[in-house]
Amino acid sequence: MSEWLINRNPTFSTAFPSSCFTVVKPNFILLSSEFDSYTPQCLFNSLTTTMRLSKRQLSLPFSLCVSTFSPRFRFHHFPGKFPAPRREFLHTTGTSQLYFKSSMEDQKPTALSENVLQFHTVGSKDGCEVPHKWSSPEGGKKIDISNQIFCNRSLNMKNIIAVGFDMDYTLAQYKSETFESLAYEGTVRKLVYDLGYPNELLEWTFDWNYMVRGLVLDKKRGNILKMDRHKYVKVAYHGFRELSKEDKVDIYGSSLVRDSFDEPDYALIDTLFSLAEAYLFAQLVDFKDNNPEKVPKDVDYARMYKDVRAAVDLCHRDGTLKQMVAKEPNRYINEDTTIVPLIKMIRDSGRSTFLVTNSLWDYTNIVMNFLCGGRTVHGPHTCNFDWLQYFDVVITGSAKPGFFHEESRANLFEVEPQSGMLINTDNGTPMAQVGDPSPKILLKSKDKGCRVFQGGNVGHLHSLLSIESSSQVLYVGDHIYGDILRSKKVLGWRTMLVVPELEKEVELLWELRNMRKELILMRNERDSVEDKIHHLNWSLKFEDINENDKQEMLSALKDLESKRDQVRLSHQQAQRECHQKFHKVWGQLMKTGYQGSRFAHQVERFACLYTSQVSNLRLYSPDKYYRPSEDFMSHEFHLLPL
C-alpha cells in the first residue's frame, strides 16, 4: 500500500517534487481616485439597536467537524510502483491535513472513483434541492472539493465575535453572461453618445469568457499582461495579438530597474466587474491600430483607457445598470437559497453580523430582498425590510477601501429605510435638529432590530458593534484590493476571499492530474538531456581526447541536441494544451507557467481563508479552527519521510 501525503506548498503545487499542481466588484457609487479630477470631454467631435454580541467563548460539539482541504500542497509519490490511486478522504478532527490512499488489494468502491467525483450534494445555486448546513442532520459529511474552504493562516472561529459581508459579487453573485454584457453595452453607449467615439462601436460584441481576474493592463502600450508571483510577464497581448517571447523580453525584461506594474501606468483587473472594461480596452487598441485615420492623433492608448473608465463611471452615475438589475434581478443575479441559513447559523452561534457595501440603500434593499426572500420590485412578493433581521448593522455607500482607514473623516448618516432619508448622527447617535432640543427618530426603536447607515469609517462600525480588537472580526469579500488587502493590512481583520472561478479550477485540476504528471516527466527528461549535453560540451572543450573518442562524442552530442529539440517542442506543446484546458488564452487562474500567478500571490498574502462561494461557510462548524498545512521549501521535499 502506498500513501499519498498532501503537504503544503506556497503556490499550491502538485504531488510531485518538481510539480506545479494548483488545485470586484462593481463600485456602484464612487469614482476611483484617478478620475476624481478628470472631466470627460467629447474627444472625437473636437478632434442604537440591541446588538447580538457575545464575548463568551462557545464550545459547540466538534464531532461533525470536517477537515479543510489545504490550498497549498504536494503529493509525494514514487512513480512506476503503483497504478493511479483512488482518492479517499480521511477526515481528522481539528486538522486541515488531507491524505490520499492507494491500495492494489482494496478494490471496494469508494466515494470518489478514478474519474468521477461522487460527493454528497450540499445545497444548490438555483434552489433545485433543499439546502442544508453543517448543523443539520444531513450536514457534517464529505464536502466536494469545489465547495471547500482553503486556509492560508490559522483562524480559530471561537475568537470571532462579528462576521461581516460585502454584497456585490460576495452575497450577490452576478451572472457574467448577462450582467457583464449589460455593463459592456452601457459603457459603449457612453463612449459613443457622451464622449464622441465613432458609431461603429455600437456594433461590437462582448465575449464575457475572454478576460480573467489577475491581469494587468499596460495603459501606455496597449498591452494586457499575465505575470507570475515575482512579476515576470509570462503571457502578453497587444489588444488581441499575442506578443512573442522576444517582444516580451524586449519590453518588460531588458531594463536595469524592474517595473512595479502598478498605478498610474498600469491598471489591475482584480474584480469580476473589471472584465468588461478590460475587453473593451483591448478592442479599442485593435481599433486604433487598424484604423488610425478614425482616431485623433492626440488620443493614445492611455487616453482610451481613461475614457473607458469615465464611461463606466457615467453608467453608475445615471443608474443605468441598477435600474435594469432592479427590474429583473433574477436575470442578472444567481439565486442562492443557502444565504439565509448561513447567516442564521452564524447568529445562532452568538455572533453579530454586518453588511458593508459601496452600493447605496435603494439598490442594496432591492438586491438583499431578492437574495433573502425572492422578492422583487414588480413581482408578486414586493420588497420589504424583513431581510434586516439577519444583520445588526448595515452600512451602505461605504466608499471602500477608504472606509477601512479610521482617520477618514467621512460623515456617518443613519438611513430611514422606508423613505431613504439620511439623518445626521454623532458617531451613530442621532443628533437634535437646530431649534428642536430632542432628536426625532423616524426609525424603529433601538431595541427592535438592525440599524442602517451610509458612509462613515471603520471606527464607527467598531463602536456600533462594541468591537475591542480588530482581530475579532471576520470579513468576507470578493475584491482583493477593496475588501481584503486593506481590511487585512490596515486593520488586521481576519479575511475570507470569495473566488467563484475556483470551483471550476479545482475540478479541472483533478481531471487533468494524469496530463500534469506527464508534463512533470517531460520536464525532468528535458533537464536530463540538457545536463548530458552540457557534460559533453565541457569534456570536448577542456579534456584531452583522442580523435576517435572525439568523433564519437560529437556524434552523441548531435543526437542529444536533436533529442533535446524534440523533447522541448513536445513539452511546450503539451504545456500549451494543458494551459488551454483552463482558459484558451490566459490558462490557469492561480498559476503562470510553473509559478503561482500574481493573483494567487495576493490571495496567499492577504486572505486568511478563500473559497468559491460565501455559502460554503455553512458547511463548517461556526466554531471551527481552520489550520493551514505546514509550509515546505523545495529543498525539503526529498528529505521528508512519507
XYZ file of C-alpha atoms in Angstrom:
642
model
C 0.000 0.000 0.000
C 1.276 3.457 -0.858
C 0.461 6.646 0.941
C -0.037 9.877 -0.956
C 0.537 12.595 1.552
C -0.599 16.065 0.659
C 1.706 18.679 2.038
C 1.596 22.383 1.862
C 3.253 24.390 -0.860
C 3.203 28.174 -1.204
C 1.980 28.037 -4.773
C -0.470 25.188 -4.410
C 1.631 22.588 -6.187
C 1.165 19.025 -7.263
C 2.005 15.781 -5.864
C 5.396 15.531 -7.319
C 8.681 17.029 -6.164
C 9.096 19.406 -9.096
C 5.449 19.868 -9.919
C 3.167 22.804 -10.209
C -0.222 21.275 -9.491
C -2.532 24.021 -8.374
C -5.564 22.955 -7.099
C -14.917 43.416 -7.818
C -16.863 44.188 -7.643
C -18.589 46.944 -9.267
C -18.041 50.102 -7.370
C -21.600 51.299 -7.669
C -21.049 54.665 -6.108
C -17.734 56.410 -6.158
C -15.296 57.212 -8.888
C -11.790 55.909 -8.463
C -9.324 58.475 -7.227
C -7.609 58.553 -10.584
C -10.671 60.166 -12.134
C -11.760 62.449 -9.314
C -10.380 65.402 -11.194
C -10.986 64.067 -14.685
C -13.900 65.568 -16.584
C -14.742 63.502 -19.658
C -14.897 65.537 -22.854
C -16.219 64.841 -26.322
C -12.926 63.911 -27.965
C -13.854 62.977 -31.464
C -16.237 65.877 -32.078
C -13.428 68.294 -31.441
C -10.720 66.247 -32.782
C -28.659 52.234 18.616
C -30.142 48.794 18.290
C -29.767 45.741 20.544
C -26.609 44.094 19.303
C -26.105 40.338 19.276
C -22.761 40.460 20.994
C -21.160 37.558 22.767
C -17.816 37.873 24.444
C -18.036 34.335 25.810
C -16.201 31.519 24.124
C -18.568 28.963 22.661
C -17.967 25.224 22.728
C -20.181 23.529 20.188
C -19.691 19.808 19.512
C -16.752 19.165 17.235
C -17.692 15.601 16.350
C -19.056 16.622 12.966
C -16.133 18.828 12.072
C -14.650 18.217 8.642
C -11.102 18.868 7.610
C -10.113 21.692 5.335
C -8.509 20.866 2.061
C -5.256 22.762 2.144
C -4.721 25.239 -0.669
C -1.018 24.560 -0.778
C 0.188 21.030 -1.068
C 2.356 18.495 -2.805
C 1.890 14.843 -3.498
C 4.812 12.585 -2.642
C 4.838 9.645 -4.988
C 7.242 7.039 -6.242
C 6.500 6.844 -9.991
C 6.052 3.458 -11.565
C 5.438 1.437 -8.421
C 1.686 1.694 -8.211
C -1.228 2.369 -10.526
C -3.108 5.662 -10.433
C -4.657 5.871 -6.973
C -8.249 6.065 -5.960
C -8.895 9.088 -3.831
C -10.303 8.678 -0.343
C -10.932 11.491 2.094
C -9.733 10.674 5.593
C -11.081 13.338 7.887
C -9.308 14.147 11.124
C -10.756 16.322 13.812
C -9.238 19.767 14.146
C -6.762 19.496 11.306
C -6.635 20.561 7.703
C -4.355 17.779 6.553
C -5.790 15.581 3.852
C -4.484 12.174 2.877
C -4.962 10.168 -0.258
C -4.742 6.395 -0.057
C -3.860 3.949 -2.773
C -4.208 0.197 -2.483
C -3.873 -2.567 -5.020
C -5.604 -5.030 -2.699
C -8.569 -2.936 -1.630
C -10.977 -2.942 -4.548
C -14.088 -1.821 -2.706
C -15.949 1.104 -4.253
C -15.167 4.464 -2.710
C -16.920 7.821 -2.605
C -14.590 9.084 -5.298
C -13.781 6.893 -8.279
C -10.810 7.372 -10.553
C -12.608 9.648 -12.943
C -15.835 10.774 -11.307
C -16.403 12.971 -8.279
C -19.219 11.449 -6.229
C -19.721 13.694 -3.240
C -22.808 14.315 -1.163
C -24.583 17.325 -2.643
C -24.935 20.142 -0.180
C -27.127 22.993 -1.328
C -27.727 24.439 -4.757
C -27.394 27.681 -6.600
C -30.842 27.698 -8.135
C -32.938 26.177 -5.387
C -33.237 22.818 -7.165
C -32.528 20.957 -3.948
C -33.326 21.670 -0.342
C -30.121 23.186 1.062
C -28.764 22.222 4.419
C -25.935 23.316 6.633
C -23.314 21.862 8.929
C -25.658 21.630 11.927
C -28.464 19.843 10.060
C -28.884 16.031 10.141
C -27.558 15.898 6.570
C -24.568 18.094 7.371
C -21.090 17.165 8.538
C -20.487 14.882 5.597
C -17.829 14.861 2.934
C -17.534 18.172 1.175
C -16.961 18.415 -2.543
C -13.539 19.899 -3.187
C -15.135 22.728 -5.188
C -17.078 23.798 -2.062
C -14.295 23.556 0.479
C -12.722 26.454 2.356
C -8.967 26.702 1.931
C -6.772 28.102 4.686
C -3.669 30.301 4.385
C -3.416 31.379 8.033
C -4.717 29.762 11.196
C -8.122 31.078 12.186
C -9.973 29.998 15.322
C -13.583 30.995 14.845
C -14.077 30.946 18.631
C -12.156 34.234 18.686
C -14.511 35.874 16.173
C -17.440 37.862 17.603
C -18.607 39.568 14.394
C -18.825 38.336 10.798
C -19.235 40.879 8.023
C -20.068 40.600 4.350
C -19.706 42.614 1.205
C -22.761 42.471 -1.060
C -21.840 42.715 -4.739
C -20.089 39.592 -6.045
C -19.994 38.187 -2.497
C -23.528 37.618 -1.216
C -24.860 38.564 -4.636
C -23.188 36.571 -7.394
C -23.896 38.247 -10.724
C -24.351 36.258 -13.914
C -21.422 37.073 -16.174
C -23.236 36.425 -19.420
C -25.973 38.957 -18.640
C -24.681 41.428 -16.058
C -21.232 41.985 -17.539
C -22.743 42.202 -21.012
C -25.120 44.859 -19.683
C -22.184 46.786 -18.239
C -20.271 46.461 -21.516
C -23.166 47.704 -23.651
C -23.785 50.639 -21.323
C -20.118 51.629 -21.427
C -20.018 51.501 -25.231
C -23.087 53.743 -25.476
C -21.476 56.278 -23.141
C -18.317 56.277 -25.268
C -20.316 56.963 -28.415
C -23.057 59.312 -27.227
C -21.235 61.163 -24.434
C -17.574 61.048 -25.441
C -17.894 61.186 -29.217
C -16.407 57.850 -30.272
C -17.389 56.504 -33.736
C -20.839 54.941 -34.083
C -19.401 51.663 -35.353
C -18.501 50.800 -31.747
C -22.218 50.152 -31.227
C -21.872 47.085 -33.462
C -19.197 45.499 -31.264
C -19.972 42.430 -29.204
C -18.653 41.224 -25.862
C -17.085 37.838 -25.144
C -17.575 37.519 -21.385
C -15.357 34.430 -21.265
C -12.270 36.102 -22.699
C -10.810 38.080 -19.785
C -9.920 36.737 -16.332
C -9.027 38.256 -12.984
C -5.408 38.894 -12.125
C -4.443 40.522 -15.432
C -2.606 43.832 -15.662
C -3.302 46.480 -18.311
C -0.344 48.444 -19.635
C -2.131 51.716 -20.360
C 0.688 53.356 -22.318
C 1.484 50.441 -24.631
C -1.988 48.961 -25.018
C -0.886 45.578 -23.674
C -2.676 43.060 -21.442
C -0.339 41.049 -19.221
C -0.390 37.989 -17.041
C 2.569 37.641 -14.708
C 3.800 35.302 -12.033
C 4.252 35.962 -8.324
C 7.658 37.523 -8.990
C 6.149 39.986 -11.503
C 7.723 38.363 -14.546
C 5.496 38.728 -17.601
C 4.671 35.259 -18.929
C 1.675 35.921 -21.205
C 1.176 39.212 -23.046
C -1.179 40.507 -25.704
C -1.276 43.795 -27.586
C -5.006 44.174 -27.968
C -5.880 40.670 -29.149
C -2.488 39.961 -30.746
C -0.173 37.731 -28.748
C 3.315 39.098 -28.188
C 6.284 36.869 -28.950
C 8.783 35.848 -26.308
C 11.305 38.244 -27.839
C 8.811 41.130 -27.662
C 8.022 40.394 -24.021
C 11.707 40.332 -23.088
C 12.430 43.478 -25.082
C 9.578 45.455 -23.481
C 9.485 44.137 -19.933
C 12.714 42.272 -19.297
C 15.577 44.384 -20.576
C 15.610 47.378 -18.210
C 18.073 47.836 -15.373
C 15.312 48.673 -12.909
C 12.302 46.327 -12.831
C 8.876 47.838 -13.235
C 6.451 47.688 -10.312
C 3.464 47.232 -12.657
C 1.285 49.492 -10.512
C -0.693 52.672 -10.983
C -0.612 55.132 -12.647
C 0.867 53.454 -15.726
C -0.835 50.112 -15.148
C -4.352 49.036 -14.159
C -5.089 45.873 -12.190
C -8.002 43.705 -13.262
C -8.724 42.392 -9.780
C -12.534 42.341 -9.800
C -15.021 40.447 -11.931
C -16.705 43.732 -12.795
C -13.492 44.931 -14.464
C -13.554 42.186 -17.098
C -15.858 44.100 -19.440
C -13.748 47.249 -19.407
C -10.580 45.217 -19.997
C -12.185 43.579 -23.025
C -13.342 46.941 -24.359
C -9.853 48.375 -23.881
C -8.388 45.537 -25.987
C -10.969 46.224 -28.693
C -10.078 49.933 -28.730
C -6.369 49.107 -29.004
C -7.026 46.991 -32.095
C -9.366 49.648 -33.474
C -6.707 52.337 -33.148
C -4.021 50.139 -34.738
C -6.226 49.099 -37.666
C -7.979 52.430 -38.226
C -5.508 55.202 -37.379
C -7.416 57.671 -39.543
C -10.530 57.285 -37.349
C -8.730 58.143 -34.133
C -7.397 61.627 -33.365
C -3.607 61.670 -33.164
C -3.601 63.023 -29.620
C -5.676 60.080 -28.374
C -3.235 57.411 -27.232
C -3.863 54.078 -25.500
C -3.727 55.643 -22.028
C -6.342 58.243 -23.018
C -8.577 55.482 -24.345
C -8.360 53.609 -21.070
C -9.206 56.764 -19.135
C -12.251 57.274 -21.345
C -13.389 53.699 -20.759
C -13.157 54.249 -17.017
C -15.020 57.565 -17.337
C -17.770 55.841 -19.351
C -18.107 53.139 -16.688
C -18.457 55.822 -14.031
C -21.109 57.605 -16.096
C -23.109 54.368 -16.205
C -23.078 54.266 -12.419
C -23.945 57.933 -12.028
C -27.111 57.802 -14.092
C -28.216 54.498 -12.545
C -28.483 52.678 -15.882
C -27.152 49.376 -14.586
C -29.021 49.441 -11.313
C -32.352 50.180 -12.939
C -32.026 47.162 -15.207
C -30.990 44.880 -12.346
C -33.813 46.180 -10.143
C -36.353 45.428 -12.868
C -35.254 41.803 -13.379
C -32.885 40.703 -10.600
C -33.296 37.017 -11.458
C -31.866 37.721 -14.899
C -28.673 39.245 -13.535
C -28.157 37.668 -10.092
C -27.822 33.990 -9.203
C -30.410 32.756 -6.748
C -28.859 31.214 -3.648
C -31.233 29.690 -1.126
C -28.344 28.958 1.253
C -27.586 32.592 2.170
C -30.281 32.887 4.836
C -29.482 29.530 6.538
C -25.809 30.568 6.603
C -26.468 33.910 8.295
C -28.948 32.342 10.726
C -26.349 29.763 11.706
C -23.768 32.478 12.398
C -26.236 34.470 14.508
C -27.422 31.375 16.380
C -23.802 30.782 17.365
C -23.890 34.102 19.275
C -22.048 36.284 16.777
C -23.022 39.633 15.315
C -23.417 40.025 11.573
C -22.987 43.156 9.484
C -23.068 44.254 5.851
C -20.673 46.826 4.387
C -21.254 47.708 0.743
C -20.402 50.529 -1.622
C -23.910 50.375 -3.080
C -26.451 52.895 -1.813
C -29.504 51.975 0.245
C -32.101 51.812 -2.537
C -30.123 49.324 -4.607
C -28.923 47.374 -1.548
C -32.511 46.874 -0.407
C -33.577 45.517 -3.796
C -30.678 43.070 -4.076
C -30.963 41.821 -0.493
C -34.737 41.349 -0.853
C -34.092 39.133 -3.857
C -31.363 37.141 -2.109
C -33.140 36.675 1.221
C -36.734 36.224 0.116
C -37.020 36.161 -3.651
C -38.833 39.497 -3.505
C -38.675 41.938 -6.416
C -39.916 45.444 -7.149
C -42.537 44.316 -9.667
C -43.052 40.706 -8.606
C -45.937 39.076 -6.706
C -43.936 39.393 -3.486
C -42.920 43.017 -3.211
C -39.859 44.296 -1.410
C -39.924 44.867 2.318
C -37.380 45.146 5.108
C -37.617 41.651 6.569
C -34.066 40.842 5.490
C -32.713 43.358 8.010
C -33.464 40.831 10.779
C -30.376 38.901 9.643
C -27.976 41.768 10.412
C -27.081 44.007 13.337
C -25.631 46.839 11.263
C -25.849 47.647 7.555
C -23.543 50.286 6.124
C -24.235 51.437 2.574
C -22.255 53.902 0.459
C -19.172 52.916 2.417
C -16.654 54.061 -0.210
C -14.292 51.140 0.348
C -11.331 50.894 0.515
C -11.272 54.376 2.110
C -13.760 53.112 4.686
C -11.049 50.944 6.260
C -8.966 53.976 7.278
C -10.101 55.050 10.732
C -8.668 58.523 10.186
C -11.134 59.029 7.330
C -13.361 61.996 8.154
C -16.389 60.649 6.264
C -19.655 61.546 7.980
C -21.908 58.749 9.214
C -25.587 59.178 8.368
C -28.414 56.970 9.573
C -30.793 55.822 6.848
C -34.569 55.748 7.379
C -35.387 52.544 5.460
C -38.860 53.437 4.178
C -38.058 56.876 2.800
C -34.315 56.513 2.320
C -33.895 59.828 4.166
C -30.496 60.461 5.759
C -30.297 61.565 9.396
C -27.259 63.286 10.852
C -25.559 61.347 13.623
C -22.763 61.887 16.093
C -20.786 58.674 15.617
C -24.047 56.762 15.243
C -26.085 58.690 17.851
C -28.917 60.728 16.250
C -28.399 64.479 16.556
C -31.032 67.024 17.553
C -32.091 69.359 14.765
C -31.481 73.097 15.169
C -34.445 74.580 17.034
C -35.556 71.175 18.348
C -33.965 70.103 21.651
C -34.740 66.389 21.119
C -33.843 64.389 18.025
C -36.806 62.953 16.153
C -36.084 59.341 15.362
C -38.065 58.033 12.447
C -36.513 54.617 12.797
C -37.645 51.642 14.826
C -36.788 51.883 18.487
C -33.258 50.873 19.232
C -34.183 47.541 20.801
C -36.019 46.154 17.794
C -33.543 45.444 15.082
C -30.883 46.384 12.582
C -29.758 49.941 12.008
C -28.877 51.162 8.537
C -26.205 53.769 7.856
C -24.462 55.469 4.971
C -20.800 56.496 4.859
C -18.607 56.684 7.942
C -15.478 54.675 8.584
C -14.371 51.516 10.305
C -14.116 53.310 13.647
C -17.849 53.946 13.561
C -18.501 50.282 12.816
C -16.288 49.096 15.693
C -18.147 51.433 18.036
C -21.583 50.301 16.867
C -20.675 46.634 17.385
C -18.610 47.200 20.577
C -15.582 45.575 18.945
C -12.482 45.910 21.112
C -9.952 44.232 18.823
C -9.895 44.144 15.040
C -8.822 40.503 15.156
C -12.328 39.671 16.457
C -13.809 40.436 13.031
C -14.059 38.128 10.024
C -14.874 39.973 6.811
C -15.919 38.175 3.643
C -15.472 39.880 0.275
C -14.540 39.369 -3.346
C -12.281 42.340 -4.085
C -8.631 41.556 -3.368
C -7.844 45.278 -3.057
C -11.087 46.944 -1.955
C -12.182 44.256 0.516
C -9.307 42.010 1.521
C -5.963 43.802 1.243
C -6.972 46.972 3.070
C -9.051 45.298 5.771
C -6.185 42.882 6.458
C -3.172 45.155 6.017
C -4.566 48.317 7.615
C -6.882 46.875 10.273
C -5.795 43.337 10.953
C -9.285 41.982 10.351
C -9.451 38.280 9.571
C -10.441 37.859 5.953
C -12.078 35.405 3.585
C -11.910 35.939 -0.165
C -14.660 34.664 -2.444
C -13.238 33.322 -5.721
C -16.076 31.889 -7.850
C -13.608 30.774 -10.539
C -12.041 28.397 -8.016
C -14.937 25.957 -8.331
C -14.091 25.076 -11.916
C -10.351 25.341 -11.358
C -10.069 22.664 -8.680
C -12.323 20.293 -10.607
C -10.121 20.651 -13.693
C -7.009 20.082 -11.625
C -8.330 16.695 -10.603
C -9.452 15.781 -14.120
C -6.075 16.746 -15.605
C -3.899 15.053 -12.983
C -2.521 12.479 -15.475
C -1.704 15.161 -18.036
C 0.122 17.172 -15.411
C 2.019 14.068 -14.321
C 3.216 13.632 -17.907
C 4.313 17.267 -18.007
C 6.493 16.685 -14.973
C 8.120 13.645 -16.526
C 8.749 15.552 -19.763
C 10.277 18.429 -17.852
C 12.570 16.032 -15.985
C 13.577 14.467 -19.288
C 14.484 17.902 -20.672
C 16.683 18.528 -17.651
C 18.387 15.159 -18.053
C 19.136 15.617 -21.776
C 20.405 19.167 -21.267
C 22.717 18.014 -18.452
C 24.228 15.389 -20.735
C 24.769 17.982 -23.465
C 26.490 20.321 -21.019
C 28.746 17.498 -19.827
C 29.794 16.537 -23.360
C 30.451 20.143 -24.342
C 32.608 20.591 -21.269
C 34.571 17.419 -21.997
C 35.153 18.407 -25.615
C 36.356 21.832 -24.592
C 38.663 21.052 -21.684
C 39.683 17.381 -21.782
C 42.476 15.833 -23.792
C 40.611 13.379 -26.022
C 41.892 11.306 -28.922
C 40.339 11.769 -32.347
C 38.214 8.605 -32.347
C 36.679 9.358 -28.966
C 36.147 12.928 -30.028
C 34.190 11.867 -33.122
C 32.044 9.530 -31.044
C 31.348 12.300 -28.568
C 30.453 14.735 -31.363
C 28.061 12.183 -32.839
C 26.479 11.567 -29.433
C 26.236 15.323 -28.916
C 24.424 15.764 -32.210
C 21.921 13.037 -31.290
C 21.345 14.582 -27.871
C 20.793 18.038 -29.354
C 18.249 16.598 -31.759
C 16.521 14.816 -28.891
C 16.587 17.975 -26.802
C 14.806 19.925 -29.545
C 12.243 17.184 -29.951
C 11.556 16.884 -26.232
C 11.387 20.659 -25.859
C 8.808 21.012 -28.620
C 6.738 18.124 -27.266
C 6.866 19.564 -23.769
C 5.909 23.047 -24.939
C 3.004 21.706 -26.968
C 1.734 19.583 -24.077
C 2.118 22.520 -21.715
C 0.108 24.757 -24.043
C -2.645 22.142 -24.322
C -2.871 21.863 -20.543
C -2.789 25.650 -20.267
C -5.734 25.964 -22.662
C -7.838 23.423 -20.772
C -8.265 26.043 -18.053
C -8.620 29.043 -20.354
C -7.940 29.280 -24.056
C -5.882 32.475 -23.660
C -4.779 33.021 -20.065
C -4.601 29.498 -18.671
C -4.891 28.617 -15.015
C -6.101 31.377 -12.687
C -3.715 30.554 -9.847
C -0.689 29.669 -11.983
C 1.502 31.272 -14.579
C 3.683 28.587 -16.091
C 5.234 26.692 -13.181
C 4.920 29.630 -10.774
C 1.979 30.934 -8.801
C 0.267 33.817 -10.568
C 0.322 37.339 -9.224
C -3.322 36.918 -8.278
C -2.511 33.717 -6.351
C 0.301 35.550 -4.556
C -2.134 38.264 -3.422
C -4.655 35.663 -2.271
C -1.957 33.934 -0.248
C -0.690 37.166 1.316
C -3.947 38.831 2.296
C -6.719 36.223 2.539
C -6.765 34.121 5.709
C -9.326 31.888 4.013
C -10.575 31.592 0.467
C -13.381 29.654 -1.171
C -15.604 29.584 -4.250
C -18.867 30.780 -2.642
C -19.692 32.612 0.574
C -22.364 29.992 1.334
C -19.626 27.351 1.740
C -19.272 28.670 5.296
C -22.495 26.851 6.180
C -20.779 23.504 5.601
C -18.411 24.056 8.538
C -18.916 24.473 12.244
C -19.191 28.157 13.242
C -16.583 27.318 15.908
C -14.181 25.588 13.552
C -10.440 26.031 13.943
C -9.098 26.473 10.421
C -5.498 25.297 10.218
C -3.176 25.557 7.238
C -0.773 22.786 6.357
C 2.923 23.154 7.026
C 4.984 25.292 4.661
C 7.667 23.496 2.688
C 10.550 24.780 0.623
C 11.910 22.997 -2.421
C 14.940 21.570 -0.637
C 12.712 19.783 1.910
C 10.620 17.598 -0.370
C 13.111 14.797 -0.957
C 14.185 14.774 2.691
C 10.794 14.264 4.297
C 9.699 10.716 5.163
C 6.372 9.566 3.763
